[in-house]
Coordinates of C-alpha atoms and ligand atoms in Angstrom, one line a residue:
M112 CA -6.5 9.2 27.0
S113 CA -9.0 6.5 28.0
P114 CA -7.7 3.9 30.5
E115 CA -8.3 1.2 27.9
V116 CA -6.1 2.8 25.4
A117 CA -3.5 3.6 28.0
A118 CA -3.4 -0.1 28.9
V119 CA -3.1 -1.1 25.2
R120 CA -0.2 1.2 24.8
E121 CA 1.7 -0.6 27.5
D122 CA 1.9 -3.6 25.2
F123 CA 3.7 -1.7 22.5
P124 CA 7.1 -0.5 23.8
V125 CA 8.0 1.1 20.5
L126 CA 5.4 3.8 21.2
D127 CA 7.7 5.1 24.0
R128 CA 10.5 5.9 21.6
T129 CA 11.3 9.4 20.3
V130 CA 12.1 10.6 16.8
D131 CA 14.6 13.4 16.8
G132 CA 13.7 14.2 20.4
Q133 CA 9.9 14.3 19.7
P134 CA 7.6 11.6 21.1
L135 CA 6.6 9.1 18.3
T136 CA 3.1 9.6 16.9
Y137 CA 2.6 6.6 14.7
L138 CA -0.2 7.2 12.2
D139 CA 0.9 4.9 9.4
N140 CA -1.0 1.9 10.5
A141 CA -2.8 1.2 7.2
A142 CA 0.7 0.4 5.9
T143 CA 1.9 -1.6 8.9
T144 CA 0.8 -1.7 12.5
Q145 CA 3.1 -2.0 15.5
T146 CA 3.5 -5.4 17.1
P147 CA 2.6 -6.0 20.8
R148 CA 5.0 -7.9 23.1
Q149 CA 2.5 -10.7 23.3
V150 CA 3.2 -11.3 19.6
Y151 CA 6.9 -10.8 19.3
E152 CA 7.5 -12.9 22.5
T153 CA 6.1 -15.9 20.6
F154 CA 9.2 -15.6 18.4
E155 CA 11.4 -16.0 21.5
A156 CA 9.3 -18.9 22.8
F157 CA 9.6 -20.6 19.4
Y158 CA 13.3 -20.0 18.8
A159 CA 14.3 -20.7 22.4
G160 CA 12.0 -23.6 22.8
Y161 CA 11.0 -25.6 19.8
N162 CA 12.5 -24.3 16.5
A163 CA 12.3 -27.1 13.9
N164 CA 10.9 -27.7 10.5
V165 CA 7.3 -28.9 10.3
H166 CA 5.8 -32.1 9.0
R167 CA 9.2 -33.6 8.4
G168 CA 10.9 -34.9 11.5
I169 CA 10.1 -37.7 13.8
H170 CA 11.4 -35.9 16.7
T171 CA 9.9 -33.9 19.6
L172 CA 10.8 -30.4 18.4
S173 CA 9.4 -31.0 14.9
H174 CA 6.3 -32.5 16.4
E175 CA 5.8 -29.5 18.7
A176 CA 6.4 -27.0 15.9
S177 CA 4.0 -28.9 13.6
L178 CA 1.3 -28.9 16.2
A179 CA 1.7 -25.2 16.9
Y180 CA 1.8 -24.3 13.2
E181 CA -1.3 -26.4 12.4
A182 CA -3.2 -24.9 15.4
A183 CA -2.3 -21.4 14.1
H184 CA -4.2 -22.2 10.9
D185 CA -7.3 -23.2 12.9
R186 CA -7.0 -20.2 15.1
V187 CA -6.7 -17.7 12.2
A188 CA -9.5 -19.5 10.3
E189 CA -11.8 -19.1 13.3
F190 CA -10.8 -15.4 13.6
V191 CA -12.2 -14.7 10.1
G192 CA -15.3 -16.9 10.6
A193 CA -14.2 -19.9 8.4
S194 CA -15.9 -23.0 9.8
G195 CA -13.7 -25.3 7.8
G196 CA -10.7 -24.6 10.0
R197 CA -7.2 -25.2 8.7
E198 CA -8.4 -26.7 5.4
E199 CA -9.8 -23.3 4.4
M200 CA -6.8 -21.2 5.6
V201 CA -3.7 -21.1 3.5
F202 CA -0.7 -19.1 5.0
T203 CA 1.0 -16.9 2.4
R204 CA 3.5 -14.1 2.7
N205 CA 0.8 -11.3 2.5
T206 CA -2.3 -10.1 0.8
T207 CA -0.5 -9.7 -2.5
E208 CA 0.6 -13.3 -2.5
S209 CA -2.9 -14.5 -1.5
I210 CA -4.5 -12.7 -4.5
N211 CA -1.8 -14.1 -6.8
L212 CA -2.5 -17.5 -5.5
V213 CA -6.0 -17.3 -6.7
A214 CA -4.8 -15.8 -10.0
H215 CA -2.4 -18.7 -10.5
G216 CA -4.6 -21.5 -9.0
L217 CA -7.9 -20.6 -10.5
A218 CA -7.9 -17.7 -13.0
L219 CA -4.9 -18.4 -15.2
P220 CA -5.7 -22.1 -15.8
E221 CA -9.4 -21.6 -16.3
F222 CA -10.2 -18.1 -17.7
G223 CA -10.1 -17.3 -21.4
P224 CA -11.5 -15.1 -24.1
G225 CA -15.2 -14.4 -23.6
D226 CA -14.8 -14.4 -19.8
A227 CA -14.7 -11.3 -17.7
I228 CA -13.3 -10.2 -14.4
V229 CA -15.0 -7.4 -12.5
T230 CA -13.1 -5.2 -10.0
T231 CA -13.3 -1.6 -8.9
E232 CA -11.6 1.7 -9.4
M233 CA -10.5 1.7 -5.8
E234 CA -8.3 -1.4 -6.1
H235 CA -4.9 -1.6 -4.5
H236 CA -2.3 -2.5 -7.1
A237 CA -2.0 -5.9 -5.4
S238 CA -5.4 -6.7 -6.9
L239 CA -5.5 -4.4 -9.9
V240 CA -2.1 -5.3 -11.4
T241 CA -2.8 -9.0 -10.8
W242 CA -6.1 -9.0 -12.6
Q243 CA -4.7 -6.9 -15.4
Q244 CA -2.0 -9.5 -16.0
V245 CA -4.6 -12.4 -15.8
A246 CA -6.7 -10.5 -18.4
K247 CA -3.7 -10.0 -20.6
R248 CA -2.6 -13.6 -20.4
T249 CA -6.0 -15.3 -20.7
G250 CA -7.8 -12.9 -23.0
A251 CA -10.4 -12.3 -20.4
E252 CA -12.0 -8.8 -20.2
L253 CA -11.3 -6.6 -17.1
R254 CA -14.1 -4.4 -16.1
F255 CA -14.0 -1.7 -13.4
V256 CA -16.9 -0.6 -11.2
E257 CA -16.8 3.2 -10.9
V258 CA -16.2 5.0 -7.7
T259 CA -18.5 7.9 -6.9
D260 CA -17.2 11.4 -6.0
D261 CA -18.0 10.7 -2.4
G262 CA -15.8 7.6 -2.4
H263 CA -18.3 4.7 -2.8
V264 CA -18.4 1.9 -5.3
D265 CA -21.3 2.5 -7.6
L266 CA -23.6 -0.5 -7.0
D267 CA -25.8 0.2 -10.0
H268 CA -22.8 0.3 -12.2
A269 CA -21.6 -3.0 -10.6
K270 CA -25.0 -4.5 -11.4
S271 CA -24.6 -3.5 -15.1
L272 CA -21.1 -5.0 -15.3
I273 CA -21.7 -8.3 -13.5
D274 CA -23.2 -10.6 -16.2
D275 CA -23.0 -14.2 -17.1
D276 CA -19.5 -13.7 -18.7
V277 CA -18.1 -12.8 -15.4
E278 CA -16.0 -15.5 -13.7
L279 CA -14.6 -13.5 -10.8
V280 CA -15.4 -10.4 -8.9
S281 CA -12.6 -8.9 -6.8
I282 CA -13.3 -6.0 -4.4
P283 CA -11.6 -4.5 -1.3
H284 CA -13.7 -4.9 1.8
V285 CA -12.3 -1.5 2.9
S286 CA -10.5 1.0 0.8
N287 CA -7.0 1.8 1.9
V288 CA -7.3 5.4 0.7
L289 CA -10.9 6.3 1.3
G290 CA -11.7 4.3 4.4
T291 CA -15.0 3.3 2.8
I292 CA -16.5 0.0 3.9
N293 CA -17.8 -1.7 0.9
P294 CA -21.1 -3.6 0.7
V295 CA -19.4 -7.0 0.2
R296 CA -22.6 -9.0 0.8
A297 CA -24.3 -7.2 -2.1
F298 CA -21.3 -8.0 -4.3
A299 CA -21.4 -11.6 -3.2
D300 CA -25.0 -11.9 -4.3
L301 CA -24.4 -10.3 -7.6
A302 CA -21.3 -12.5 -8.2
H303 CA -23.1 -15.7 -7.2
D304 CA -26.2 -14.9 -9.2
A305 CA -23.9 -14.6 -12.3
G306 CA -22.1 -17.8 -11.4
A307 CA -18.9 -16.0 -10.5
V308 CA -16.7 -16.2 -7.4
L309 CA -16.1 -13.3 -5.1
L310 CA -12.6 -12.5 -3.8
V311 CA -12.5 -10.0 -1.0
D312 CA -9.3 -8.0 -0.4
G313 CA -9.4 -7.9 3.4
A314 CA -6.0 -6.2 4.0
Q315 CA -7.7 -3.2 5.6
S316 CA -10.7 -5.0 7.2
A317 CA -9.3 -8.0 8.9
P318 CA -7.3 -5.7 11.2
T319 CA -10.0 -3.2 11.9
R320 CA -13.4 -4.9 12.3
P321 CA -15.1 -8.2 13.0
V322 CA -14.9 -10.4 9.9
D323 CA -17.1 -13.3 9.0
V324 CA -16.2 -14.6 5.6
E325 CA -19.3 -16.9 5.5
A326 CA -21.8 -14.2 6.4
M327 CA -20.3 -11.8 3.8
G328 CA -20.4 -14.6 1.2
A329 CA -16.7 -14.4 0.3
D330 CA -15.3 -17.3 -1.7
F331 CA -11.8 -16.0 -1.0
F332 CA -10.6 -13.5 1.6
A333 CA -7.0 -12.2 1.5
F334 CA -5.2 -10.4 4.3
S335 CA -1.7 -9.6 5.8
G336 CA -0.4 -10.2 9.3
H337 CA 1.7 -7.0 9.4
K338 CA -1.4 -4.8 9.2
M339 CA -3.1 -6.6 12.2
A340 CA -0.6 -6.5 15.0
G341 CA 1.2 -9.5 13.6
P342 CA 4.7 -9.9 12.0
T343 CA 5.7 -9.3 8.5
G344 CA 6.2 -12.3 6.1
I345 CA 2.9 -13.9 6.9
G346 CA -0.6 -13.4 5.4
G347 CA -3.6 -15.5 4.8
L348 CA -6.0 -16.7 2.2
Y349 CA -9.3 -18.0 3.2
G350 CA -10.8 -20.1 0.5
R351 CA -14.0 -22.1 0.4
K352 CA -13.0 -25.7 0.7
E353 CA -14.6 -27.0 -2.6
L354 CA -12.9 -24.2 -4.5
L355 CA -9.5 -24.8 -3.0
E356 CA -9.8 -28.5 -3.6
G357 CA -10.4 -27.9 -7.3
M358 CA -7.6 -25.4 -7.7
E359 CA -4.1 -25.9 -9.1
P360 CA -1.2 -25.4 -6.7
F361 CA 0.5 -22.1 -6.9
L362 CA 4.1 -23.2 -6.2
Y363 CA 5.6 -26.6 -6.5
G364 CA 8.1 -28.4 -4.3
G365 CA 8.4 -30.2 -1.0
E366 CA 5.5 -30.2 1.6
M367 CA 2.8 -29.6 -1.1
I368 CA 3.1 -33.1 -2.5
Q369 CA 1.7 -36.5 -1.4
H370 CA 3.5 -38.9 -3.7
V371 CA 6.2 -38.2 -6.3
T372 CA 7.6 -40.5 -9.0
F373 CA 9.9 -39.5 -11.9
D374 CA 6.8 -39.1 -14.1
R375 CA 4.2 -37.5 -11.9
S376 CA 3.2 -36.2 -8.5
T377 CA 0.1 -36.0 -6.5
W378 CA -0.8 -33.1 -4.2
N379 CA -1.0 -32.9 -0.4
G380 CA -4.3 -32.2 1.3
L381 CA -5.5 -28.7 2.2
P382 CA -4.0 -26.3 3.0
W383 CA -0.6 -27.8 2.6
K384 CA -1.1 -28.2 -1.1
F385 CA -0.7 -24.4 -1.4
E386 CA 2.3 -24.1 1.1
A387 CA 5.3 -25.4 -0.9
G388 CA 8.7 -25.6 0.8
T389 CA 9.4 -24.7 4.4
P390 CA 6.7 -22.3 5.5
P391 CA 7.0 -19.2 7.7
I392 CA 6.6 -21.2 10.9
A393 CA 7.4 -18.7 13.6
E394 CA 5.5 -16.0 11.7
G395 CA 2.4 -18.3 11.4
I396 CA 2.5 -19.0 15.1
A397 CA 2.9 -15.3 15.8
L398 CA -0.1 -14.5 13.5
A399 CA -2.2 -16.7 15.7
A400 CA -0.9 -14.8 18.8
A401 CA -1.9 -11.5 17.0
V402 CA -5.5 -12.6 16.5
D403 CA -5.6 -13.8 20.1
Y404 CA -4.4 -10.3 21.1
L405 CA -7.1 -8.6 18.9
D406 CA -9.8 -10.9 20.1
D407 CA -8.8 -10.1 23.7
L408 CA -9.3 -6.5 22.9
G409 CA -12.6 -7.4 21.1
M410 CA -13.0 -6.7 17.4
E411 CA -16.2 -4.7 18.1
W412 CA -14.1 -2.4 20.4
V413 CA -11.4 -2.1 17.7
R414 CA -14.1 -1.2 15.1
E415 CA -15.6 1.5 17.3
H416 CA -12.2 2.8 18.3
E417 CA -11.1 3.1 14.7
N418 CA -14.3 4.8 13.7
R419 CA -14.2 7.2 16.6
L420 CA -10.7 8.3 15.8
A421 CA -11.5 8.6 12.1
Q422 CA -14.6 10.7 12.7
Y423 CA -12.7 13.0 15.1
A424 CA -9.8 13.4 12.6
L425 CA -12.2 14.0 9.7
E426 CA -14.2 16.6 11.6
R427 CA -11.1 18.5 12.6
L428 CA -9.6 18.3 9.1
E429 CA -12.9 19.3 7.4
A430 CA -13.1 22.3 9.7
R431 CA -10.1 23.8 7.9
D432 CA -10.3 25.8 4.7
D433 CA -6.9 24.7 3.5
V434 CA -7.6 20.9 3.6
E435 CA -9.3 18.6 1.2
T436 CA -10.3 15.2 2.5
Y437 CA -11.3 12.2 0.4
G438 CA -13.9 9.4 0.9
P439 CA -17.2 9.3 2.8
G440 CA -18.1 12.4 4.8
P441 CA -18.4 12.7 8.6
G442 CA -21.0 10.6 10.2
E443 CA -20.6 7.6 7.9
E444 CA -18.8 4.8 9.5
R445 CA -15.2 4.2 8.2
T446 CA -12.1 2.5 9.3
G447 CA -9.5 4.5 11.1
L448 CA -7.9 6.3 8.2
V449 CA -8.3 9.7 6.6
S450 CA -6.6 10.8 3.4
F451 CA -6.2 14.4 2.7
N452 CA -4.2 17.2 1.0
V453 CA -3.2 20.6 2.4
D454 CA -3.4 23.5 -0.1
G455 CA -0.1 24.4 -1.6
V456 CA 1.9 21.8 0.4
H457 CA 2.8 18.5 -1.4
G458 CA 2.3 15.3 0.6
H459 CA 6.0 14.5 0.7
D460 CA 6.8 18.0 2.1
L461 CA 4.0 17.7 4.6
S462 CA 5.2 14.3 5.8
S463 CA 8.7 15.7 6.3
I464 CA 7.3 18.5 8.3
L465 CA 5.3 16.0 10.3
N466 CA 8.3 13.7 10.7
D467 CA 10.1 16.7 12.3
R468 CA 7.5 16.5 15.0
G469 CA 7.7 12.7 15.4
I470 CA 4.5 12.1 13.4
A471 CA 4.6 9.2 10.9
V472 CA 2.1 9.3 8.1
R473 CA 2.1 8.0 4.6
A474 CA 2.2 10.3 1.6
G475 CA 2.0 9.3 -2.1
D476 CA -0.5 7.2 -4.1
H477 CA -0.8 4.4 -1.5
C478 CA -0.5 1.8 -4.3
T479 CA -3.7 3.1 -5.9
Q480 CA -2.5 5.2 -8.8
P481 CA -5.7 4.9 -10.9
L482 CA -7.8 5.9 -7.9
H483 CA -5.7 9.0 -7.4
D484 CA -6.1 9.7 -11.2
R485 CA -9.8 9.3 -10.7
M486 CA -9.7 11.8 -7.8
D487 CA -7.5 14.1 -10.0
V488 CA -4.8 14.5 -7.4
P489 CA -1.2 13.2 -7.8
G490 CA -1.2 11.8 -4.3
S491 CA -2.5 12.3 -0.8
V492 CA -1.4 12.2 2.8
R493 CA -2.9 9.4 4.8
A494 CA -3.2 9.3 8.6
S495 CA -4.2 5.9 9.8
F496 CA -5.0 4.8 13.3
Y497 CA -4.9 1.7 15.3
V498 CA -5.8 0.3 18.7
Y499 CA -3.1 2.4 20.5
N500 CA -3.8 5.8 19.0
T501 CA -5.6 8.6 20.8
T502 CA -7.5 11.8 20.1
E503 CA -4.5 13.6 21.6
E504 CA -2.4 12.3 18.7
V505 CA -5.0 13.5 16.2
D506 CA -4.7 16.9 17.8
R507 CA -0.9 16.7 17.5
L508 CA -1.3 16.0 13.8
L509 CA -3.7 18.9 13.4
D510 CA -1.4 21.3 15.3
A511 CA 1.5 20.2 13.0
I512 CA -0.6 21.0 9.9
D513 CA -1.3 24.6 11.1
D514 CA 0.7 27.1 9.0
A515 CA 2.1 24.3 6.9
G516 CA 3.3 26.8 4.3
A517 CA 5.4 28.7 6.8
K518 CA 6.7 25.4 8.3
L519 CA 7.7 24.3 4.8
D520 CA 9.7 27.4 4.3
A521 CA 11.4 26.9 7.6
Y522 CA 12.0 23.3 6.8
L523 CA 13.7 24.1 3.5
S524 CA 15.7 27.0 4.8
S525 CA 17.1 25.0 7.7
D526 CA 20.7 23.9 7.5
R527 CA 19.8 20.4 6.4
Y528 CA 19.4 21.7 2.9
S529 CA 21.9 23.7 0.9
E530 CA 21.2 27.4 0.5
R531 CA 21.2 26.8 -3.3
L532 CA 18.1 24.5 -3.0
Y533 CA 16.3 27.1 -0.9
D534 CA 17.1 29.8 -3.4
H535 CA 15.6 27.8 -6.2
H536 CA 12.6 27.1 -4.0
R537 CA 12.1 30.8 -3.4
N538 CA 13.0 31.9 -6.9
P539 CA 12.3 29.1 -9.3
R540 CA 13.9 29.5 -12.8
N541 CA 12.4 28.4 -16.1
G542 CA 8.9 27.6 -14.9
G543 CA 6.3 27.0 -17.6
S544 CA 6.5 25.5 -21.0
L545 CA 8.1 26.1 -24.4
T546 CA 6.1 26.6 -27.6
N547 CA 8.4 24.5 -29.9
P548 CA 10.3 22.1 -27.7
S549 CA 12.6 19.5 -29.3
L550 CA 11.8 17.2 -26.5
V551 CA 9.1 16.9 -23.8
K552 CA 9.5 14.5 -21.0
S553 CA 6.9 13.7 -18.3
S554 CA 8.1 12.5 -14.9
E555 CA 4.9 10.6 -14.2
E556 CA 6.6 7.3 -14.3
T557 CA 9.0 8.0 -11.5
S558 CA 8.6 5.7 -8.6
C559 CA 7.4 8.5 -6.2
G560 CA 4.5 9.2 -8.5
D561 CA 5.4 12.9 -8.9
E562 CA 4.0 14.8 -11.8
G563 CA 6.1 17.1 -13.8
E564 CA 7.2 17.9 -17.3
F565 CA 10.4 19.1 -18.8
H566 CA 10.5 21.0 -22.1
V567 CA 13.8 21.2 -23.9
E568 CA 14.8 23.1 -27.0
I569 CA 17.9 21.7 -28.7
A570 CA 20.0 23.3 -31.5
G571 CA 21.2 21.4 -34.5
D572 CA 24.6 20.8 -32.9
G573 CA 23.1 19.3 -29.8
T574 CA 23.4 22.4 -27.6
I575 CA 20.5 22.8 -25.1
E576 CA 19.3 26.3 -25.8
R577 CA 16.3 26.6 -23.5
L578 CA 14.6 24.5 -20.9
A579 CA 11.3 24.9 -19.0
F580 CA 9.5 22.8 -16.5
E581 CA 6.0 22.5 -15.0
S582 CA 5.4 20.5 -11.9
R583 CA 2.9 19.3 -9.4
S584 CA 5.6 17.7 -7.4
C585 CA 6.9 18.4 -4.0
A586 CA 8.8 21.6 -3.2
V587 CA 12.1 19.7 -3.1
S588 CA 11.7 18.2 -6.5
R589 CA 10.5 21.5 -8.0
A590 CA 13.5 23.3 -6.6
V591 CA 15.8 20.6 -8.0
A592 CA 14.0 20.8 -11.4
S593 CA 14.7 24.5 -11.5
L594 CA 18.3 23.9 -10.6
I595 CA 18.7 21.4 -13.4
T596 CA 17.2 23.7 -16.0
E597 CA 19.7 26.4 -15.0
Y598 CA 22.6 23.9 -15.0
L599 CA 21.8 22.4 -18.4
E600 CA 21.3 25.6 -20.3
G601 CA 24.2 25.9 -22.8
R602 CA 25.4 22.4 -22.2
T603 CA 24.8 19.5 -24.7
V604 CA 22.2 16.8 -24.8
A605 CA 25.1 14.3 -24.5
E606 CA 26.1 15.9 -21.3
A607 CA 22.5 15.7 -20.0
A608 CA 22.5 12.0 -21.0
E609 CA 25.7 11.5 -18.9
M610 CA 24.5 13.3 -15.7
E611 CA 25.1 11.1 -12.7
G612 CA 24.9 12.7 -9.3
E613 CA 25.3 16.2 -10.6
V614 CA 22.4 17.5 -8.5
V615 CA 23.8 15.8 -5.4
S616 CA 27.1 17.5 -5.9
M617 CA 25.5 20.9 -6.7
L618 CA 23.8 20.6 -3.4
D619 CA 27.0 19.5 -1.7
G620 CA 25.1 16.4 -0.6
Q621 CA 23.2 18.6 1.7
F622 CA 19.7 17.2 2.1
P623 CA 18.2 14.6 4.4
D624 CA 18.4 10.9 3.4
L625 CA 14.7 10.7 3.7
R626 CA 14.3 13.0 0.7
K627 CA 16.9 11.5 -1.5
E628 CA 14.3 10.3 -4.0
C629 CA 12.9 13.8 -4.4
V630 CA 16.4 15.1 -5.0
V631 CA 17.6 12.6 -7.6
G632 CA 14.2 12.0 -9.3
P633 CA 14.3 15.0 -11.7
E634 CA 17.8 14.2 -12.8
D635 CA 16.8 10.7 -13.6
V636 CA 14.0 12.0 -15.7
I637 CA 16.0 14.5 -17.7
R638 CA 18.9 12.0 -18.2
E639 CA 16.4 9.4 -19.5
A640 CA 14.9 12.0 -21.8
A641 CA 18.3 13.0 -23.2
R642 CA 19.2 9.3 -23.8
E643 CA 16.0 8.8 -25.6
Y644 CA 16.6 11.8 -27.7
L645 CA 20.1 10.6 -28.7
D646 CA 18.7 7.2 -29.5
G647 CA 16.3 8.8 -31.9
E648 CA 13.3 8.1 -29.8
V649 CA 12.2 11.7 -29.8
G650 CA 8.7 10.8 -31.0
E651 CA 8.3 8.5 -28.1
A652 CA 9.8 11.0 -25.7
V653 CA 7.4 13.6 -26.8
S654 CA 4.5 11.2 -26.7
T655 CA 5.1 10.4 -23.0
A656 CA 4.1 14.0 -22.2
Ligands
LIG265 N1 -4.8 -4.5 -0.5 C1 -5.0 -3.4 0.3 C2 -6.4 -2.8 0.4 C3 -4.0 -2.9 1.0 O1 -4.2 -1.8 1.8 C4 -2.7 -3.4 1.0 C5 -1.5 -2.9 1.7 N2 -1.4 -1.5 1.6 C6 -2.6 -4.6 0.1 C7 -3.6 -5.0 -0.5 C8 -1.2 -5.3 0.0 O2 -0.8 -5.8 1.2 P1 0.6 -6.5 1.3 O3 1.6 -5.4 0.8 O4 0.8 -6.8 2.7 O5 0.6 -7.6 0.4

């Protein structure tokens, strides 16, 4: 470990903790980073020293809190290169709220049929779902820039999509799955030439590289405190002053007004017009402490450190035959994250195996379901690094992946799971499909994003004669699906529709809390299917397959 990183680690006491006796290896930083003491100590200073509401009281504590909260806006504006200071920096709860602010303040009131919004196939749901709703409500068209097989946005395709109808272009600066750094300046030029504004989702870039919103040509730039060594509950929206001035408020209430009568109200100046009600005062002050912390490390150093770890991880992962990685290949700069899959071991199972070794990663679709569909995988495992991570930790990850299949077997046969589940894992029953099912139900819509399908053959009297299942889900879910098919054979659809906790009791409640979703998921799917069948929605049930 370099002395620099060793010194950084001293600032993060949580890194000294253990998980089930193993040292913590925290590699889930693209979801949320850890918080250094320099940041959380600002909470103590605030609550022990000058906790009060802002902009409301003529007393010393309120004055001190107001000054600190206002200064925090200036500091964070400076961090992202906004020369307009606090007037161009709105504090929100997170990136999601920042994007929604633009949707409500600009797009919903102004866009209509004939307008278009351009975004990309690598959007986080925070952006994708928001623009989808704006398009639905306004009649504007939503266009997606394709992502190439090597994880880049296709600039030529973008050129063909961004025409004079386009009012807004929204892209991530950095993909939270692929680690790709997008050519935001090129998008700014395309957007501006077409008379559109550019929103940059900076959730993954503000924490990891120097950001200059003016140099990149962003009209809006959204980010979250909890991904950049700051606290939860605070995020930011940079907006060009002229744009923010012309926009509708997002939320109404106290603080955001200037003058109120029974008939009408006028709005406060920037940024307060967009910060209705009591804001997250301590969190805002702590966000400024977080950017101070990062600037002390040096954002160039952060960028290099991130890229170094990502390259090392990528190189080691790519050297393995049983691993598939996603995004730009080795040698191309990326932020500190690598998403991958290990052959034959579902991400949820792999993250359980890793958790046993104290390693925290993220498995699933990372709020980018359409991107995973595009990559043709149900999900991926993402290891993401931050300023305190080391190459030794990457080695620990790689060691833990070794023989993942055997480790999975040991994991499922350990006494945390009932023998019954292990038996169904080793000897799955009723795998495959039925030629003439009365009912087919896909599990794609479950919250964990698992992919599976139940086929059920039902007799005229409602007796379930045969069941089968196909699944790309985790081993736990697959074993449970097998168990359910065995359990339901010979029972009635009505009984299936009434299932509530049957699987948990068949397993004697013997499974780790962390995997509860995987255990109850298949039961939820089959119960819903049975209810739909009884309600006469068979056609719909079949069509979800
Ligand atoms: N955009 C990207 C690219 C992200 O990675 C995330 C967080 N995963 C978000 C938006 C949403 O951030 P938040 O949940 O803090 O609003």
